[in-house]
Short mmCIF file of C-alpha atoms in Angstrom, two decimals:
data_model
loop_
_atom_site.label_atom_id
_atom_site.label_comp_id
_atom_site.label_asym_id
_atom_site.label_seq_id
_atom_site.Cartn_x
_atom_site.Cartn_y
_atom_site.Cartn_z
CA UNK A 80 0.00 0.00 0.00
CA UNK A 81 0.96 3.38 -0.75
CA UNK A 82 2.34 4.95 2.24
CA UNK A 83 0.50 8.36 3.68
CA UNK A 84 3.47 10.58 2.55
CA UNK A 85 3.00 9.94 -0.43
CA UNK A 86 -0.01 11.11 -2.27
CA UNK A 87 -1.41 14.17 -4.24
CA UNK A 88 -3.49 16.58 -1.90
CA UNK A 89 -6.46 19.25 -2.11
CA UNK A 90 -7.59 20.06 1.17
CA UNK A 91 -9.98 23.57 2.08
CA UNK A 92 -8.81 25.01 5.54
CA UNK A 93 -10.15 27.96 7.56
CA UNK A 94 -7.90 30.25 8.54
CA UNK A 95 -6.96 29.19 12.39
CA UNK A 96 -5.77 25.32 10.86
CA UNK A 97 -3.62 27.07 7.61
CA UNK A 98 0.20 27.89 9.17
CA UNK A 99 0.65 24.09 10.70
CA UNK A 100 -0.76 22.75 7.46
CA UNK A 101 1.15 24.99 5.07
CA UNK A 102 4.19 24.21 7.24
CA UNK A 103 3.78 20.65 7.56
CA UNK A 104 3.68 20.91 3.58
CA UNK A 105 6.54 23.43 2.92
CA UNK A 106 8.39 22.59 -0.07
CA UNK A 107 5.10 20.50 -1.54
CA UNK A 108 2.77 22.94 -1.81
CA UNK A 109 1.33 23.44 -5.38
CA UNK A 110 -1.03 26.40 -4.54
CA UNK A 111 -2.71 28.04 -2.31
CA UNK A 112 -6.29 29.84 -3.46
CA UNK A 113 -7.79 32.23 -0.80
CA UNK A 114 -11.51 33.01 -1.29
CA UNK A 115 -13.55 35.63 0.94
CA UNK A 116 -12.00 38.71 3.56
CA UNK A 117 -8.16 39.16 1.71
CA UNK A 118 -6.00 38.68 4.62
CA UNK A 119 -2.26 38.41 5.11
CA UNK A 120 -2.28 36.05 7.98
CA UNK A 121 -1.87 33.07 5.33
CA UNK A 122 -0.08 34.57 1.69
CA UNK A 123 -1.76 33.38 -0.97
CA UNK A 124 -0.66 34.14 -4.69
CA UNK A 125 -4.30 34.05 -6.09
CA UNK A 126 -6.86 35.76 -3.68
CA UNK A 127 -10.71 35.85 -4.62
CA UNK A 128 -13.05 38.31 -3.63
CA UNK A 129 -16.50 35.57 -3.39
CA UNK A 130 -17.67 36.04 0.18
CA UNK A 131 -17.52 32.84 2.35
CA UNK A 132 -20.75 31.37 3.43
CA UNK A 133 -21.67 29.54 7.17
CA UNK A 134 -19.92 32.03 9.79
CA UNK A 135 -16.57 32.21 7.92
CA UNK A 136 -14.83 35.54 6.36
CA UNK A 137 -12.26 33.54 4.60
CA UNK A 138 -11.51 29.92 3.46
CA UNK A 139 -8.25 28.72 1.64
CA UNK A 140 -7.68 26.10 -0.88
CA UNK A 141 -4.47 24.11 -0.80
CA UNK A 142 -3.01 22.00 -3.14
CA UNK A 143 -0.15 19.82 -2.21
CA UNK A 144 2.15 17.27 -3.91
CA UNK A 145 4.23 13.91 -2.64
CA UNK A 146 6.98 15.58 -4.64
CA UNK A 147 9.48 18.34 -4.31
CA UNK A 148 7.31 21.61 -5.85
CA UNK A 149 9.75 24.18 -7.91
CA UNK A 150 8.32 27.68 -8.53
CA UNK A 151 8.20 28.56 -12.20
CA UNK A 152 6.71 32.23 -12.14
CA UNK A 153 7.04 34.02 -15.52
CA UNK A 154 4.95 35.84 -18.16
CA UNK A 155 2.26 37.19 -15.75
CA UNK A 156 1.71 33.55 -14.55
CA UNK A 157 2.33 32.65 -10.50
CA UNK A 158 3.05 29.08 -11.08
CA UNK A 159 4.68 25.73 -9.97
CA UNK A 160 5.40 22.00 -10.53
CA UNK A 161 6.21 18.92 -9.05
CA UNK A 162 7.56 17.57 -12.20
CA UNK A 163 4.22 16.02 -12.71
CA UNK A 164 1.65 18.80 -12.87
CA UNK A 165 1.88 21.85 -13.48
CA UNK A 166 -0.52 24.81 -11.64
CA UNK A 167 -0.46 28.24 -12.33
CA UNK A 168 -2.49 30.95 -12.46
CA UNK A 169 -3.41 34.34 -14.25
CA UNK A 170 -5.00 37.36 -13.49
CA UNK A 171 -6.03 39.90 -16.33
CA UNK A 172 -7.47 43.41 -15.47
CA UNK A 173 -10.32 44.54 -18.19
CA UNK A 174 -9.21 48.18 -19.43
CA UNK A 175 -11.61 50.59 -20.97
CA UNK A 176 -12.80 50.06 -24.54
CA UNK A 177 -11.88 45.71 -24.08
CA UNK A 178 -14.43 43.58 -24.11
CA UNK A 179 -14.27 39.90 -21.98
CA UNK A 180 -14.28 38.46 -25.25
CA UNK A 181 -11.10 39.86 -26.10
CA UNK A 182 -9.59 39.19 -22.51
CA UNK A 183 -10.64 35.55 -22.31
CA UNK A 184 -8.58 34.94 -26.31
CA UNK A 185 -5.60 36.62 -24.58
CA UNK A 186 -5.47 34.70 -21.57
CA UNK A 187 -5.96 31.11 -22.92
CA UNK A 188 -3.80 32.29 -25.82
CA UNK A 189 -1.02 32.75 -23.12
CA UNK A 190 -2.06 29.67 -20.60
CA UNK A 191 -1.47 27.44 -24.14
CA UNK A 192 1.69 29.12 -24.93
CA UNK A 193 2.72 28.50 -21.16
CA UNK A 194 1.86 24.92 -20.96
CA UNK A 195 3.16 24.38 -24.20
CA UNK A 196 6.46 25.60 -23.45
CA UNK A 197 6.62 23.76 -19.55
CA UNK A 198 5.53 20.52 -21.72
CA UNK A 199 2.53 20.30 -19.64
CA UNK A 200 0.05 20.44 -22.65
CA UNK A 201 -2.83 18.30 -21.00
CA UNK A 202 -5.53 20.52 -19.34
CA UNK A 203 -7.16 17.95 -17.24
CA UNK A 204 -8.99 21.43 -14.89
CA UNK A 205 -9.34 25.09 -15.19
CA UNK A 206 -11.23 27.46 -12.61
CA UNK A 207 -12.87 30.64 -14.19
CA UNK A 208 -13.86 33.58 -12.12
CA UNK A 209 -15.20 36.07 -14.07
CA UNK A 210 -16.38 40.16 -12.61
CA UNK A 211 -20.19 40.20 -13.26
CA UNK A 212 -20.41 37.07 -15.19
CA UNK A 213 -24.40 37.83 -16.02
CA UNK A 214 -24.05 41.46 -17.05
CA UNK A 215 -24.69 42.68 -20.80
CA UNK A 216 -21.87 43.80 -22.60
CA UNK A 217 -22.45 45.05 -26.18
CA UNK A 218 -25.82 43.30 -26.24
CA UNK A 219 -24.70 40.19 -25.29
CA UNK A 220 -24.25 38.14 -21.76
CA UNK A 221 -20.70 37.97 -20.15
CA UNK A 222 -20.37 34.67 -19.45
CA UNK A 223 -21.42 34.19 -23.44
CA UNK A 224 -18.87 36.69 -24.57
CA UNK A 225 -16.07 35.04 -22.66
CA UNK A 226 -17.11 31.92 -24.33
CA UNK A 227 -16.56 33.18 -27.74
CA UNK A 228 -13.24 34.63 -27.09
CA UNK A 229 -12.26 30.84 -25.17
CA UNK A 230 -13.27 29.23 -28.40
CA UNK A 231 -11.84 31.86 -30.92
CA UNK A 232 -8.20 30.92 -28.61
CA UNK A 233 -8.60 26.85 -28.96
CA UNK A 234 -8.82 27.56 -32.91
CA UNK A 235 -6.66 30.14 -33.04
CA UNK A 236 -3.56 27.33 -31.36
CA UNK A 237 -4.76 24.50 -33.01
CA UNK A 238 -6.51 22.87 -30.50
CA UNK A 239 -9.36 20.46 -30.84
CA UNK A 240 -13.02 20.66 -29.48
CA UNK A 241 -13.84 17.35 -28.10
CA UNK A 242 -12.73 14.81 -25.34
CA UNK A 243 -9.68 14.37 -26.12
CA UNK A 244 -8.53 17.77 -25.72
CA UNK A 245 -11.24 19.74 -23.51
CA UNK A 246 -10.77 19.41 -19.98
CA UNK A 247 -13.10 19.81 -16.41
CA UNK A 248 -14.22 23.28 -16.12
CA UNK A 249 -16.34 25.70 -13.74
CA UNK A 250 -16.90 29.75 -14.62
CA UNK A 251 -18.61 31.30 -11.62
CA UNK A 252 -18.39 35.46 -10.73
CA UNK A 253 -16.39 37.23 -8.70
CA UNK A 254 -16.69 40.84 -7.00
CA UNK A 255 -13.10 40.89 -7.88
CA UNK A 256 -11.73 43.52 -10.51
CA UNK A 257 -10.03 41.25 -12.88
CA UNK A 258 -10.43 37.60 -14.83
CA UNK A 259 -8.95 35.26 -12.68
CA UNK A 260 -8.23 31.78 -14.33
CA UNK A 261 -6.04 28.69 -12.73
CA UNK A 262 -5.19 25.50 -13.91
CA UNK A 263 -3.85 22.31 -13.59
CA UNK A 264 -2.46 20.49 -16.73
CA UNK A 265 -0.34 17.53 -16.67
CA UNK A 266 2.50 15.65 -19.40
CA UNK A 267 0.27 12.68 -19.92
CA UNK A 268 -4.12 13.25 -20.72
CA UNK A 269 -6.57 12.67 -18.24
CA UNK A 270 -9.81 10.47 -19.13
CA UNK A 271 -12.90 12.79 -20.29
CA UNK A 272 -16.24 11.67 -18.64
CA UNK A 273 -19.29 13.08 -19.60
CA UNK A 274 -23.39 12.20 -17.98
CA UNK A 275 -25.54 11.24 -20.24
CA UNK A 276 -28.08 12.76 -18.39
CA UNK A 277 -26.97 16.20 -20.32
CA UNK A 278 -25.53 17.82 -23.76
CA UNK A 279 -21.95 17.94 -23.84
CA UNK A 280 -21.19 21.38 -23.51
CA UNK A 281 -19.03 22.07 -26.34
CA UNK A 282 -22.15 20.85 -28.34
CA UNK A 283 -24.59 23.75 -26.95
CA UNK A 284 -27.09 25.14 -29.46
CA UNK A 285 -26.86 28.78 -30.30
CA UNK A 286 -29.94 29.18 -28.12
CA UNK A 287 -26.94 29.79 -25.37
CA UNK A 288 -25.03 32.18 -27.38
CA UNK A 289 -22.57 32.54 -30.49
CA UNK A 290 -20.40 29.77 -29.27
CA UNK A 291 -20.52 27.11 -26.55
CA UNK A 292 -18.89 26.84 -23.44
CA UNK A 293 -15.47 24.15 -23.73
CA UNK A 294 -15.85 21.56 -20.85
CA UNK A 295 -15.95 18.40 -20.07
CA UNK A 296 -18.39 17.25 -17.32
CA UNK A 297 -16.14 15.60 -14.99
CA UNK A 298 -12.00 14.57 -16.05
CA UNK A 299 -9.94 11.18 -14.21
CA UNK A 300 -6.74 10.99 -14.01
CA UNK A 301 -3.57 9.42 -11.55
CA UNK A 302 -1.71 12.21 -10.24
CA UNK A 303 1.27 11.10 -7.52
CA UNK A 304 -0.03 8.79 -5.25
CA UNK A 305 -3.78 9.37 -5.80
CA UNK A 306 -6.81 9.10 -8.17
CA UNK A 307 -8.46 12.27 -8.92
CA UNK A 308 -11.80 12.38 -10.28
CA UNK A 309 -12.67 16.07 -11.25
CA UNK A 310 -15.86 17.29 -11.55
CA UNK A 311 -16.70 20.33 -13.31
CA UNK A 312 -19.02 23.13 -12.46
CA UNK A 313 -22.32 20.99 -12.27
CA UNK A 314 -25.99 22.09 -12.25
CA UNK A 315 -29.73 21.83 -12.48
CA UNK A 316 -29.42 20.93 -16.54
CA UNK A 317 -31.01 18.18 -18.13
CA UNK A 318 -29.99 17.85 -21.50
CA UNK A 319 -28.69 21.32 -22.19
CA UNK A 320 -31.87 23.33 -20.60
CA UNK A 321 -32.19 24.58 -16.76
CA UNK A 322 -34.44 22.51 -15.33
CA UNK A 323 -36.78 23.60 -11.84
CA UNK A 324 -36.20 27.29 -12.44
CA UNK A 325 -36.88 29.33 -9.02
CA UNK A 326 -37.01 26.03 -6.83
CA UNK A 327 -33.97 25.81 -5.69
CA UNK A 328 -34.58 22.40 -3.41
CA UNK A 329 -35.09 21.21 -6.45
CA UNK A 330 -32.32 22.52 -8.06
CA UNK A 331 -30.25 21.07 -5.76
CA UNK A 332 -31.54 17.65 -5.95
CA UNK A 333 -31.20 17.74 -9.90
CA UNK A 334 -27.74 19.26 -9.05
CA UNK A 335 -27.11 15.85 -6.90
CA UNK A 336 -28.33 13.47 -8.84
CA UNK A 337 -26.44 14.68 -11.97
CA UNK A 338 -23.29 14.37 -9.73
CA UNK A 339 -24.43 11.06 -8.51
CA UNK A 340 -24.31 10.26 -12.15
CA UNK A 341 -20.70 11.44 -12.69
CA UNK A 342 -19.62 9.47 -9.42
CA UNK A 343 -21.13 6.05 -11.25
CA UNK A 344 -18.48 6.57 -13.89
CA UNK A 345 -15.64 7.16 -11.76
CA UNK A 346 -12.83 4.48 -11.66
CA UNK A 347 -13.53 3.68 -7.84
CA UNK A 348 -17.03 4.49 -6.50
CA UNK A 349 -16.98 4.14 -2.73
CA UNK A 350 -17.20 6.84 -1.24
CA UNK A 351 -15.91 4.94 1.89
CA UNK A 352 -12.44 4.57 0.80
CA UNK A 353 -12.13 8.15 -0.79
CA UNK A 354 -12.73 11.64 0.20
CA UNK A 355 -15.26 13.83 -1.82
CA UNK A 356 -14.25 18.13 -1.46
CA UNK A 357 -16.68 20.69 -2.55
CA UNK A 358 -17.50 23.90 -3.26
CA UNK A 359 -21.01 25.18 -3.52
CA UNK A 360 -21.90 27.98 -5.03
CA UNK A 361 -25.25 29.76 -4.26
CA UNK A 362 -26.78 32.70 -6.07
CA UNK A 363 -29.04 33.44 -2.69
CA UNK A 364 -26.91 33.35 0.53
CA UNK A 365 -30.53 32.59 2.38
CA UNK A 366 -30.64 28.88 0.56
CA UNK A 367 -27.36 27.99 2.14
CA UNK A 368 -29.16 26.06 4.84
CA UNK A 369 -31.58 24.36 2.98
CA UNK A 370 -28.63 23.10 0.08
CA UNK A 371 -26.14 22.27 2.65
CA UNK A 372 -28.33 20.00 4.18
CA UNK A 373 -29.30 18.50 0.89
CA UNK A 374 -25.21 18.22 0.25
CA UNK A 375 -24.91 16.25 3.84
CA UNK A 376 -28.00 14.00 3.51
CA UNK A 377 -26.32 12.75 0.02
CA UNK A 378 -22.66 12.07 1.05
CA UNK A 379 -22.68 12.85 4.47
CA UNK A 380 -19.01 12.49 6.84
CA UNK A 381 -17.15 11.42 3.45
CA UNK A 382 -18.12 14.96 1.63
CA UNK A 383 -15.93 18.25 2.64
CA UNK A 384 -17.76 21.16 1.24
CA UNK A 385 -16.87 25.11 1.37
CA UNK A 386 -19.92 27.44 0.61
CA UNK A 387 -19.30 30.65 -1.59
CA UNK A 388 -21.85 33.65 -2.57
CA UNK A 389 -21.33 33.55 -5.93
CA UNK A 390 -23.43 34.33 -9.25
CA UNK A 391 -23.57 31.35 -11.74
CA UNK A 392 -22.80 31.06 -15.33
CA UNK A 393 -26.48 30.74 -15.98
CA UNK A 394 -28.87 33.60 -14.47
CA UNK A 395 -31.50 31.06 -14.04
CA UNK A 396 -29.48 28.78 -11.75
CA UNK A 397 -29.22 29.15 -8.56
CA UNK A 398 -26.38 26.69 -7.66
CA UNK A 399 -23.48 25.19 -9.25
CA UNK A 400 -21.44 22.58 -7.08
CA UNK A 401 -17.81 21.44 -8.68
CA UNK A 402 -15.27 19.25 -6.97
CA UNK A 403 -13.02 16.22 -6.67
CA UNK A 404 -13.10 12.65 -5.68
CA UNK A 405 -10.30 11.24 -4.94
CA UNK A 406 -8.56 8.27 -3.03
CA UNK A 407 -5.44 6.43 -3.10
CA UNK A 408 -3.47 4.76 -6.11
CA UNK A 409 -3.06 0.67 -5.59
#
């Protein structure tokens, strides 16, 4: 059996557990993502401005490896690897007369030319925050113009729309001032799983805008000593439409039960002998009780979960859950 040392790690920590944690880790730690109050207690390259739902002003996301992790910061990117992965990170401020469209080309143009040249050209999961993601901008939605300029970058380097090439995704909004995007992308392909409950995304109909959002529902893959099993930003969609609109116990049981469907696929399902981390993100801070109890009802001591205030991709939904399985390689 793989000894404890020696594993791949994502764990969500509140503030008073983060200096023996980081320092238990120094050396392997990946990155550390700090959502909610900015504070400088516990430095964190990439800082997010989602407030933190359930008593808590902040809430930090840290990802660790088994091996040695070197810093490779350049180009605008705060990034590092462990030889294995790589994870970085970019932040893009939206000047005057730019539209999202043209930010979101520029900043996958550069995270392709930065994998690319690392030799980490495998996206296997990319985090989106995007400043009021549901806003019109020249007539059209945000989250829809970002999507054209993603697409317009995957063409533009000669990368392919389907499994092979698309990785996990999530795109939720921010109150922060800038497109923040990080990544994780790795020398050998993850496994693309999608639910057949739904539409592949990439497949959308123009009903959702000029082009369609590049994901892949959930993404597997053996990183160190561990099996990840990454699942994307999931919601209340059935086929490609929102389904229970206003209801959001409903919601969050379609939400569920789509994930439930992801979890079937994965290359281990027992929850028993794997950890399951969350985040939740609600349009309404007032459902948080009502969804988290739904969240512990359906996976209960196994399930870690961190709740954000956040606006979803869709204005219609009113919560989007995205995480990882994972559990140890035999």
């Amino acid at each position: 059996m793989e000894s404890k040392d020696k594993q791949f790690g994502l764990a969500y920590l509140d503030l008073s557990e983060a200096d023996d944690y980081l320092a238990s880790h120094d050396g392997h730690v990946l990155g550390v993502i700090g959502f909610g109050r900015h504070t400088s207690i516990a430095p964190a390259p990439i800082w997010l401005d989602i407030p933190v739902l359930g008593g808590r002003d902040t809430s930090l996301e840290v990802w660790t490896s088994d091996a040695p992790v070197t810093v490779c910061d350049q180009q605008g990117f705060n990034a590092t690897t462990d030889g294995n992965v790589l994870f970085g990170s970019i932040s893009l401020e939206q000047h005057a007369g730019e539209t999202l469209e043209t930010l979101a080309k520029q900043a996958y143009t550069r995270i392709f030319e930065f994998i690319d040249q690392h030799d980490y050209r495998n996206l296997l999961r990319v985090w989106h925050y995007i400043p009021q993601i549901n806003d019109d901008e020249n007539g059209l939605e945000r989250y829809r113009s970002f999507n054209v300029g993603r697409y317009e970058a995957f063409v533009a380097n000669g990368r392919s729309i389907g499994e092979e090439s698309v990785p996990a995704a999530s795109a939720l909004g921010s109150d922060s001032s800038s497109l923040t995007i990080y990544f994780m992308a790795s020398k050998q392909p993850g496994k693309a799983v999608d639910n057949p409950r739904q539409i592949s995304a990439y497949h959308y109909p123009h009903l959702f805008g000029p082009r369609s959002p590049i994901f892949v529902r959930a993404m597997s893959a053996k990183l160190g000593g561990q099996h990840f099993f990454f699942i994307s930003g999931t919601a209340s969609i059935v086929g490609y439409e929102t389904v229970h609109q206003g209801d959001v116990e409903k919601q969050a049981d379609e939400t569920l039960l789509n994930i439930r469907t992801l979890l079937e696929q994965a290359p281990r399902n027992n929850a028993t002998q794997g950890r399951m981390l969350f985040k939740v993100y609600l349009r309404h801070a007032h459902d948080l009780e009502v969804v988290r109890a739904k969240v512990q009802a359906e996976f209960g001591v196994a399930c870690k979960a961190v709740y954000l205030h956040s606006n979803i991709c869709r204005s219609d939904l009113l919560l989007e859950i995205e995480g990882v399985y994972l559990y140890d390689a035999q």
